[in-house]
Tab-separated table of C-alpha atoms and ligand atoms in Angstrom:
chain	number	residue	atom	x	y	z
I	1	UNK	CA	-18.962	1.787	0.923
I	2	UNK	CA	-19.937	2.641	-2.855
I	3	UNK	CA	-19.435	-0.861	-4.765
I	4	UNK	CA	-18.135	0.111	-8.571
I	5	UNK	CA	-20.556	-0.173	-11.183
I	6	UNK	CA	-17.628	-2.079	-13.041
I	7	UNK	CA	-15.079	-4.586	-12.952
I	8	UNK	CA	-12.369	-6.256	-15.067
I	9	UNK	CA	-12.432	-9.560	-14.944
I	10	UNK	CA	-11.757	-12.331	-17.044
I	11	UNK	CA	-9.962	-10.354	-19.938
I	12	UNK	CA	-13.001	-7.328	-20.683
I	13	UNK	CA	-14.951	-4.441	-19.066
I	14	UNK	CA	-18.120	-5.858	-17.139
I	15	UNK	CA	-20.862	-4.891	-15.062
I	16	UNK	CA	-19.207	-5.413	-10.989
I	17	UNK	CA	-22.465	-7.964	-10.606
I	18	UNK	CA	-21.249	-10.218	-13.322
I	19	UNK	CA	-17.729	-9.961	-11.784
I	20	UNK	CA	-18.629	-13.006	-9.216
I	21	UNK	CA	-16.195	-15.878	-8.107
I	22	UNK	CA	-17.663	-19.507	-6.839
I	23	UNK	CA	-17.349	-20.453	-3.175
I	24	UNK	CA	-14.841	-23.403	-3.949
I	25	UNK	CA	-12.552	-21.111	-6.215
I	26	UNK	CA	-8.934	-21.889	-4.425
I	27	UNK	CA	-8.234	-18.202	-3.669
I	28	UNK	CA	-10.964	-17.595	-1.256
I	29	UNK	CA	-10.247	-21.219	0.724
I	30	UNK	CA	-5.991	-21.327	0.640
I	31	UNK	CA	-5.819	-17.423	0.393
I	32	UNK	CA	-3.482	-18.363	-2.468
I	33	UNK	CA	-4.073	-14.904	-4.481
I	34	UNK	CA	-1.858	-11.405	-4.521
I	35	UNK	CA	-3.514	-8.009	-4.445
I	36	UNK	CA	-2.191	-4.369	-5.123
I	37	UNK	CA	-3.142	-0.840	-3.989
I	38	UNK	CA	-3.172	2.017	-6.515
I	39	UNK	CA	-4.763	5.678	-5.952
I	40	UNK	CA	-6.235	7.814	-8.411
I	41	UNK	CA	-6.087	11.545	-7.833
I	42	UNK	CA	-8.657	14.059	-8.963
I	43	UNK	CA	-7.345	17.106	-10.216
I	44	UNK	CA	-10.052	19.991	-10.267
I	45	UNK	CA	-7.457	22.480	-11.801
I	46	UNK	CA	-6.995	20.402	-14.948
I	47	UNK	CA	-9.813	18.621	-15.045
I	48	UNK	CA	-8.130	15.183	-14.875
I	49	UNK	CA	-7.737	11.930	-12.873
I	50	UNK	CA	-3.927	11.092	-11.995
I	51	UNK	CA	-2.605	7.856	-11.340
I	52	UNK	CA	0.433	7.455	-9.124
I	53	UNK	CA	2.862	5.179	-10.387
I	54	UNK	CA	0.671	2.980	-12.250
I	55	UNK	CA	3.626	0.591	-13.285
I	56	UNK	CA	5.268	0.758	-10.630
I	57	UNK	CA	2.516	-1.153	-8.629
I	58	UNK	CA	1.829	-3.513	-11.514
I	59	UNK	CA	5.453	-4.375	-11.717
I	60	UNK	CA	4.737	-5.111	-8.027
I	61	UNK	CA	1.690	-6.853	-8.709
I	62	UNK	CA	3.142	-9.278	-11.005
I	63	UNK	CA	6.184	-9.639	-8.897
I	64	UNK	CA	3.862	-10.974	-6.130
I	65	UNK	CA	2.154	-12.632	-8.543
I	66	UNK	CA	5.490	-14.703	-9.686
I	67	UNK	CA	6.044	-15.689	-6.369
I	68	UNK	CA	3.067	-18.141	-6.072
I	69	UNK	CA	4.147	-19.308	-9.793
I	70	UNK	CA	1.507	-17.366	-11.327
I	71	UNK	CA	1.840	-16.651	-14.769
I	72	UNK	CA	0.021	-13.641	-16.942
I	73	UNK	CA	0.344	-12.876	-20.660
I	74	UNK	CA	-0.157	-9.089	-19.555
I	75	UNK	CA	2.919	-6.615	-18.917
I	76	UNK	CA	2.501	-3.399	-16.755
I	77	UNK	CA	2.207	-1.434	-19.460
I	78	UNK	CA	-1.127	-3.631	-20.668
I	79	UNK	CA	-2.435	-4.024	-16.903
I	80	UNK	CA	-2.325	-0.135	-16.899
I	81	UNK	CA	-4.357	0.086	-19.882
I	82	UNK	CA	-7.127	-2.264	-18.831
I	83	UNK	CA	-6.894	0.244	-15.518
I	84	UNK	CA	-7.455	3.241	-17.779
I	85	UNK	CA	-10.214	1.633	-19.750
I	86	UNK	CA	-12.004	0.662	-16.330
I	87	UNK	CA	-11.490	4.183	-14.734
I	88	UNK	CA	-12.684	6.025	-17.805
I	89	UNK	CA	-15.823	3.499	-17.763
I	90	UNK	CA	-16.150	4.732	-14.246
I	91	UNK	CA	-15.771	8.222	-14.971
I	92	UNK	CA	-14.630	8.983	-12.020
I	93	UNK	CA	-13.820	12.806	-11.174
I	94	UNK	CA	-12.663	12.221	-7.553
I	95	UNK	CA	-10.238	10.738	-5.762
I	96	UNK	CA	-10.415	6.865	-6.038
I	97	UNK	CA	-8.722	3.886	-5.104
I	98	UNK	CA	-7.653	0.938	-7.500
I	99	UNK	CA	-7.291	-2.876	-6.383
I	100	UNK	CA	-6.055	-5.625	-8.623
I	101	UNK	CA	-6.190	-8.951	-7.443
I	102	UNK	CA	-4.663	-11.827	-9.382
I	103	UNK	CA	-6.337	-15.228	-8.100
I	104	UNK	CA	-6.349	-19.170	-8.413
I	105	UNK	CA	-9.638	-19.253	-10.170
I	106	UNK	CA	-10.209	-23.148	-10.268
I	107	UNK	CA	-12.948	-24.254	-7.942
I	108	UNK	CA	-11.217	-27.626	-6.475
I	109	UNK	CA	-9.975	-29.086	-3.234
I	110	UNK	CA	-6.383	-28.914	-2.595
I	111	UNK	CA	-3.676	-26.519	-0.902
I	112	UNK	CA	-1.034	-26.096	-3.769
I	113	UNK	CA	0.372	-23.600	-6.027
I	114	UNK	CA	1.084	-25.548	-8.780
I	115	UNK	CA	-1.641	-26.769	-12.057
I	116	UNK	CA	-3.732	-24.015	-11.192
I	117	UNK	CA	-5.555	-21.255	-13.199
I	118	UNK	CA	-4.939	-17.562	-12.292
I	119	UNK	CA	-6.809	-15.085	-13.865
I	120	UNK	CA	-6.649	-11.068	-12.912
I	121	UNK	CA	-9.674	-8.590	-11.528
I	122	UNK	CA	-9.276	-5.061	-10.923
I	123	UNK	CA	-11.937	-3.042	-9.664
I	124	UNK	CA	-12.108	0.871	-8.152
I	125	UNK	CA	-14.156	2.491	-5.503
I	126	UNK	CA	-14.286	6.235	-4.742
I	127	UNK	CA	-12.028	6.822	-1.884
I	128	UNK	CA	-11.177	9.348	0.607
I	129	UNK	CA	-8.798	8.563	3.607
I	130	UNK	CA	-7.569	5.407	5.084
I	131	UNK	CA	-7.279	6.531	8.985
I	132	UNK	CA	-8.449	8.893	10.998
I	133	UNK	CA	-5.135	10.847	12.308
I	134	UNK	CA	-3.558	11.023	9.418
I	135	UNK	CA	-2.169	14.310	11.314
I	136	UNK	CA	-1.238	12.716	14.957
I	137	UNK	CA	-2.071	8.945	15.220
I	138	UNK	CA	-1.514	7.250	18.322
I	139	UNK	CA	-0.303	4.021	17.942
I	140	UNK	CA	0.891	0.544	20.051
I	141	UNK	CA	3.453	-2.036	19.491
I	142	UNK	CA	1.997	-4.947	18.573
I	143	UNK	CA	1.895	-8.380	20.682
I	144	UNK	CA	2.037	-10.107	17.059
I	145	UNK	CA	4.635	-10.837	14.962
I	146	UNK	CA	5.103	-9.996	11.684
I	147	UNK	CA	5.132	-12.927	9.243
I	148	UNK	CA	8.457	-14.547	8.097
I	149	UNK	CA	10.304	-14.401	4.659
I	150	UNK	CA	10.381	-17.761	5.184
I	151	UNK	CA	6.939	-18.466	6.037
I	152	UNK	CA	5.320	-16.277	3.381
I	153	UNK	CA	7.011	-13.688	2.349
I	154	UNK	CA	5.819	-10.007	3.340
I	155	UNK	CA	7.698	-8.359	0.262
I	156	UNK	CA	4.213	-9.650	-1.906
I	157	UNK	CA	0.944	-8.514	-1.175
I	158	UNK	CA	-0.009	-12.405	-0.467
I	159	UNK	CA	-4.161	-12.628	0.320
I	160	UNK	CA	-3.766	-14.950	3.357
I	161	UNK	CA	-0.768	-12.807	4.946
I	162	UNK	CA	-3.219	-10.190	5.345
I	163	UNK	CA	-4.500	-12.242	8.213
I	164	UNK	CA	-1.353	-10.971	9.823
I	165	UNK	CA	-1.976	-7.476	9.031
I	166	UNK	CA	-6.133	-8.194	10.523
I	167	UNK	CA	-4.768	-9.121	13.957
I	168	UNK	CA	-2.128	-6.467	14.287
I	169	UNK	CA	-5.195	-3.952	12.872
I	170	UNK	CA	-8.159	-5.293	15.323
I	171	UNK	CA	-6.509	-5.795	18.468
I	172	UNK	CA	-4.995	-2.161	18.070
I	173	UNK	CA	-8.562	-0.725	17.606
I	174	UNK	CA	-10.186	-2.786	19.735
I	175	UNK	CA	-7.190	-1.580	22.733
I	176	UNK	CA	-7.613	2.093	21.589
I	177	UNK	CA	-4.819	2.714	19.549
I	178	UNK	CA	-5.480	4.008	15.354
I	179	UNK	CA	-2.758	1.710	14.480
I	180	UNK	CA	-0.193	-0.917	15.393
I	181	UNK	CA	4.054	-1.084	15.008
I	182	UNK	CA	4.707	-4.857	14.407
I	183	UNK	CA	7.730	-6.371	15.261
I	184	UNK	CA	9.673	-8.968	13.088
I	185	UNK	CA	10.583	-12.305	14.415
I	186	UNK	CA	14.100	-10.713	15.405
I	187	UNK	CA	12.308	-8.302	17.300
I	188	UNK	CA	13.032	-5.255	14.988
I	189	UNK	CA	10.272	-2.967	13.381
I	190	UNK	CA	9.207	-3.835	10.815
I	191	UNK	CA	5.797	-1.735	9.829
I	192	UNK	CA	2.189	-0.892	10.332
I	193	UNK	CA	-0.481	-2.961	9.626
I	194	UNK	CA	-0.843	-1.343	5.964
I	195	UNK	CA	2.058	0.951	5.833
I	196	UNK	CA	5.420	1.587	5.948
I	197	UNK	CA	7.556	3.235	8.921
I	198	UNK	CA	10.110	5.733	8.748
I	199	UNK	CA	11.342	6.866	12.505
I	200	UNK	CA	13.413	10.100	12.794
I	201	UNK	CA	16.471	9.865	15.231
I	202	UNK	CA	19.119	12.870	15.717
I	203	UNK	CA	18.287	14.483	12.523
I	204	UNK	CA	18.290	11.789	10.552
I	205	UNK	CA	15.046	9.640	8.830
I	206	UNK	CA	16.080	5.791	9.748
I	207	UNK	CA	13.748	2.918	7.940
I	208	UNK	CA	13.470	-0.844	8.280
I	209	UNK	CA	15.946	-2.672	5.276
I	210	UNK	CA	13.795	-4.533	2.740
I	211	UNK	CA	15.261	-7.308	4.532
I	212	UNK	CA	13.428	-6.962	7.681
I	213	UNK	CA	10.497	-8.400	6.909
I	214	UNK	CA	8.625	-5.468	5.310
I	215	UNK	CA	6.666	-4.930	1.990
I	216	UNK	CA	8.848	-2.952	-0.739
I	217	UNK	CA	5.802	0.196	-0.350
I	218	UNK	CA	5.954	1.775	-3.621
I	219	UNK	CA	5.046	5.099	-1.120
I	220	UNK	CA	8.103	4.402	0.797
I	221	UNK	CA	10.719	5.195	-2.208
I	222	UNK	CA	9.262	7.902	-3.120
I	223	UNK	CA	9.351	9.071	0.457
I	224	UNK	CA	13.325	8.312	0.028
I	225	UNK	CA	13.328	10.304	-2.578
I	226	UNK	CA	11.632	13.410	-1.656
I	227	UNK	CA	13.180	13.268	1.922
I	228	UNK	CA	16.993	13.410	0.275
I	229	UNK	CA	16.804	15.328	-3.042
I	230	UNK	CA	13.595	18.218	-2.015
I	231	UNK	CA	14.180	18.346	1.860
I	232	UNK	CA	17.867	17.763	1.944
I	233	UNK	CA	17.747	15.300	4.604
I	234	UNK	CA	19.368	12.240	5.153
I	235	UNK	CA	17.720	8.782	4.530
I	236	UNK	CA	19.315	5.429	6.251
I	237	UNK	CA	17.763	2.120	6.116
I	238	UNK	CA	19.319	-0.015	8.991
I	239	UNK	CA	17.085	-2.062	11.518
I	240	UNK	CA	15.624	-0.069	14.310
I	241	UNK	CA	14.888	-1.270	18.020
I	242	UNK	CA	11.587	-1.113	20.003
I	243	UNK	CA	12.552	1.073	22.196
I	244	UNK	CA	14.308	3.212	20.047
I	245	UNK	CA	10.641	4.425	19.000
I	246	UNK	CA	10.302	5.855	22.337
I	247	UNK	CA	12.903	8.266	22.121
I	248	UNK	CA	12.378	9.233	17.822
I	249	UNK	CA	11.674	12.965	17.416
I	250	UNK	CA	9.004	12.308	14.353
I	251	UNK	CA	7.662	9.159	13.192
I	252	UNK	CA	5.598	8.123	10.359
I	253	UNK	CA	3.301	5.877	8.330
I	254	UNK	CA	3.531	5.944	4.457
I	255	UNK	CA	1.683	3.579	2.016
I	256	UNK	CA	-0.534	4.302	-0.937
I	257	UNK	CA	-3.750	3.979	1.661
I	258	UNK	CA	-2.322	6.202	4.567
I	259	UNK	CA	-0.529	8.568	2.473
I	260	UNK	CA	1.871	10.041	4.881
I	261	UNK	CA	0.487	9.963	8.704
I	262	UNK	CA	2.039	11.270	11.701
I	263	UNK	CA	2.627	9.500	14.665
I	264	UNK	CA	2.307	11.536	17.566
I	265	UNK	CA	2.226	8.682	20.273
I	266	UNK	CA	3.299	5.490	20.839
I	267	UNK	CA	1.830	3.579	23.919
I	268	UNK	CA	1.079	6.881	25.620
I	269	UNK	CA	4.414	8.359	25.121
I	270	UNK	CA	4.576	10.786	23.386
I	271	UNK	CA	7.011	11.160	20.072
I	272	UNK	CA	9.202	14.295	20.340
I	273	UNK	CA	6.742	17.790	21.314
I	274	UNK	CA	3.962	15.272	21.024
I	275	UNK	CA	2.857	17.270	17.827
I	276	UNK	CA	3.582	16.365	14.155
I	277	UNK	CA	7.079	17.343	13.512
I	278	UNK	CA	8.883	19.814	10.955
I	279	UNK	CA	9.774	16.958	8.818
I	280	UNK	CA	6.332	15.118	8.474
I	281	UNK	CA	4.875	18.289	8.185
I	282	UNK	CA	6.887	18.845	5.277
I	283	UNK	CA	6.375	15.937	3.615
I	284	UNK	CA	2.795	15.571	3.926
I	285	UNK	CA	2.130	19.201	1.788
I	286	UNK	CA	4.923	17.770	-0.702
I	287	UNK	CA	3.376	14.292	-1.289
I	288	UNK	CA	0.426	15.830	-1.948
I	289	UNK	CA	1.515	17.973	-4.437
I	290	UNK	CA	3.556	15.069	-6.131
I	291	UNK	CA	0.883	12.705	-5.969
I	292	UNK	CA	-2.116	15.493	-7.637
I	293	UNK	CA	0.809	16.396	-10.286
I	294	UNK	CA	1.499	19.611	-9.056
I	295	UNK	CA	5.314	19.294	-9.604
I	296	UNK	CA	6.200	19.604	-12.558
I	297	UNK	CA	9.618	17.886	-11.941
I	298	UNK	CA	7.661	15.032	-10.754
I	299	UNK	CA	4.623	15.335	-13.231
I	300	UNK	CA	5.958	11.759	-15.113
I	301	UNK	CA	5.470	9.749	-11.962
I	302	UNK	CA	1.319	10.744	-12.722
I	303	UNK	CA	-0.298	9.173	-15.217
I	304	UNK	CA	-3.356	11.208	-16.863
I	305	UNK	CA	-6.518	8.934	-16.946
I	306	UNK	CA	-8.580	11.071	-19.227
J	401	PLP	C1	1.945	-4.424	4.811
J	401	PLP	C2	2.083	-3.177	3.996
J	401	PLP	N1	3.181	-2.420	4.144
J	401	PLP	C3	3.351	-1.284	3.445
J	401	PLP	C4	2.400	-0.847	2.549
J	401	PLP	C5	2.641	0.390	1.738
J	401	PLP	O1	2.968	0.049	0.414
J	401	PLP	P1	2.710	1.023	-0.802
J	401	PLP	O2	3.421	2.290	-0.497
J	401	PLP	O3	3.304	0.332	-1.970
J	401	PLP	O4	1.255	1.215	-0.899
J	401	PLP	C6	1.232	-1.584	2.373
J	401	PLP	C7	0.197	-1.118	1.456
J	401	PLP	O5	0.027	-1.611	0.391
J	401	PLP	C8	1.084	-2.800	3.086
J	401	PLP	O6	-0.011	-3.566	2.915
């Protein structure tokens, strides 16, 4: 992987090598820190890097931020700034990802949340795709469960839940499978390791409630979105059994990583024809337009970084 040639950290612009944490800092022992996911899209027609939803993922990022009593004197207005002024440091003229991570920066012994120091880092890397069958992923049901509201809540991006998300990921990959469905604890789906799920049953796109133990994906509304008001189809969120995977005509993964990714087989069965579906299909070339700011209707939701 390319490392960045530059980092924010501590309030400016530096070098990435100066952007270096101590092995006692509380974040990387408790996993007490929050992270985002942003993408950057290069546009070769205009000459310009987009960013998708900037705020919206720093409204996110502060949000998960709040929930381990982390306080910032930055909106997402300001965090998108510092973004911009990293990016155009960068100069980036290709696709890129973006990852904030807001962390306990006090190097001292002791689980806790509270009389601690956060600070904020954002760094990007050039960046390409996040899985390999983005066009007909085969995937398994997980033999983990995902975390618990009331364990640590999987509507932040929490550092240490992402342990979770490892040994969903790993023991998928090392079994075969691209990719993992994970259960909640009621035995519902809840998501990928990374990504969001929408299943299509009859005709219409079901997804897990944000109550079912899922991150609120920032992808994932706009997938609402497009799905009701450009495809005319319609969008339910309701819990969705196991099995009921087995019988979907089209599913998918969304997320800011995995973009939209069709799932063509779960557990060796396959999901409808066994080929990506008309909807997915449908999608996928309209998120990628939206996301590049090739809709003009949509042009606000991409923010020009240059
Ligand atoms: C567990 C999990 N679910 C879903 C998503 C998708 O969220 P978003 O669309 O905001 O990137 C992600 C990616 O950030 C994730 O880590």
């Amino acid at each position: 992987m390319t490392l960045p040639n530059f980092a924010f950290f501590k309030g400016r612009i530096v070098s990435y090598s100066e952007a270096k944490v101590g092995v006692l800092t509380h974040t990387l022992n408790y996993g007490t820190g929050v992270f985002g996911g942003l993408r950057g899209y290069w546009n070769e027609e205009e000459n310009q890097l987009f960013l998708f939803k900037p705020h919206d993922h720093f409204r996110r990022f502060l949000e998960s931020a709040k929930l381990l009593l982390m306080e910032f004197p930055y909106s997402e207005e300001q965090l998108t700034g510092r973004l911009i002024d990293l990016l155009r440091a960068e100069k980036y003229r290709t696709d890129c990802y973006i990852r904030p991570i807001a962390y306990f920066a006090d190097e001292v012994i002791g689980v806790r949340l509270h009389g601690l120091n956060p600070e904020i880092a954002i760094v990007s890397i050039p960046f390409g795709s996040y899985v390999e069958n983005e066009e007909g992923s085969h995937v398994t049901i997980s033999s983990w469960r995902r975390i618990d509201d009331n364990s640590i809540p999987a509507r932040g991006k929490i550092a240490g839940a992402y342990v979770n998300s490892a040994f969903i990921k790993t023991d998928a990959v090392r079994a075969g499978f691209d990719e993992a469905i994970v259960l909640n604890q009621d035995g519902h789906i809840a998501e990928g390791s990374a990504e969001n799920i929408f299943v299509v049953r009859k005709g219409i796109v079901c997804t897990p409630p944000v109550t079912d133990n899922i991150l609120e994906g920032i992808t994932r509304r706009t997938v609402m979105m497009l799905l009701r008001d450009e495809l005319g189809v319609e969008v339910v969120e309701r819990s969705i059994d196991r099995t009921e995977v087995y019988l979907a005509e089209e599913i998918f993964f969304c997320g800011t990583g995995v973009q939209i990714a069709a799932i063509n087989k779960v557990d060796h069965r396959p999901v409808g024809t066994g080929k990506m579906g008309p909807i997915t299909g449908k999608l996928r070339t309209l998120y990628f337009d939206v996301v590049k700011g090739r809709v003009p209707k949509y042009r606000e939701m991409c923010l020009p970084v240059y």
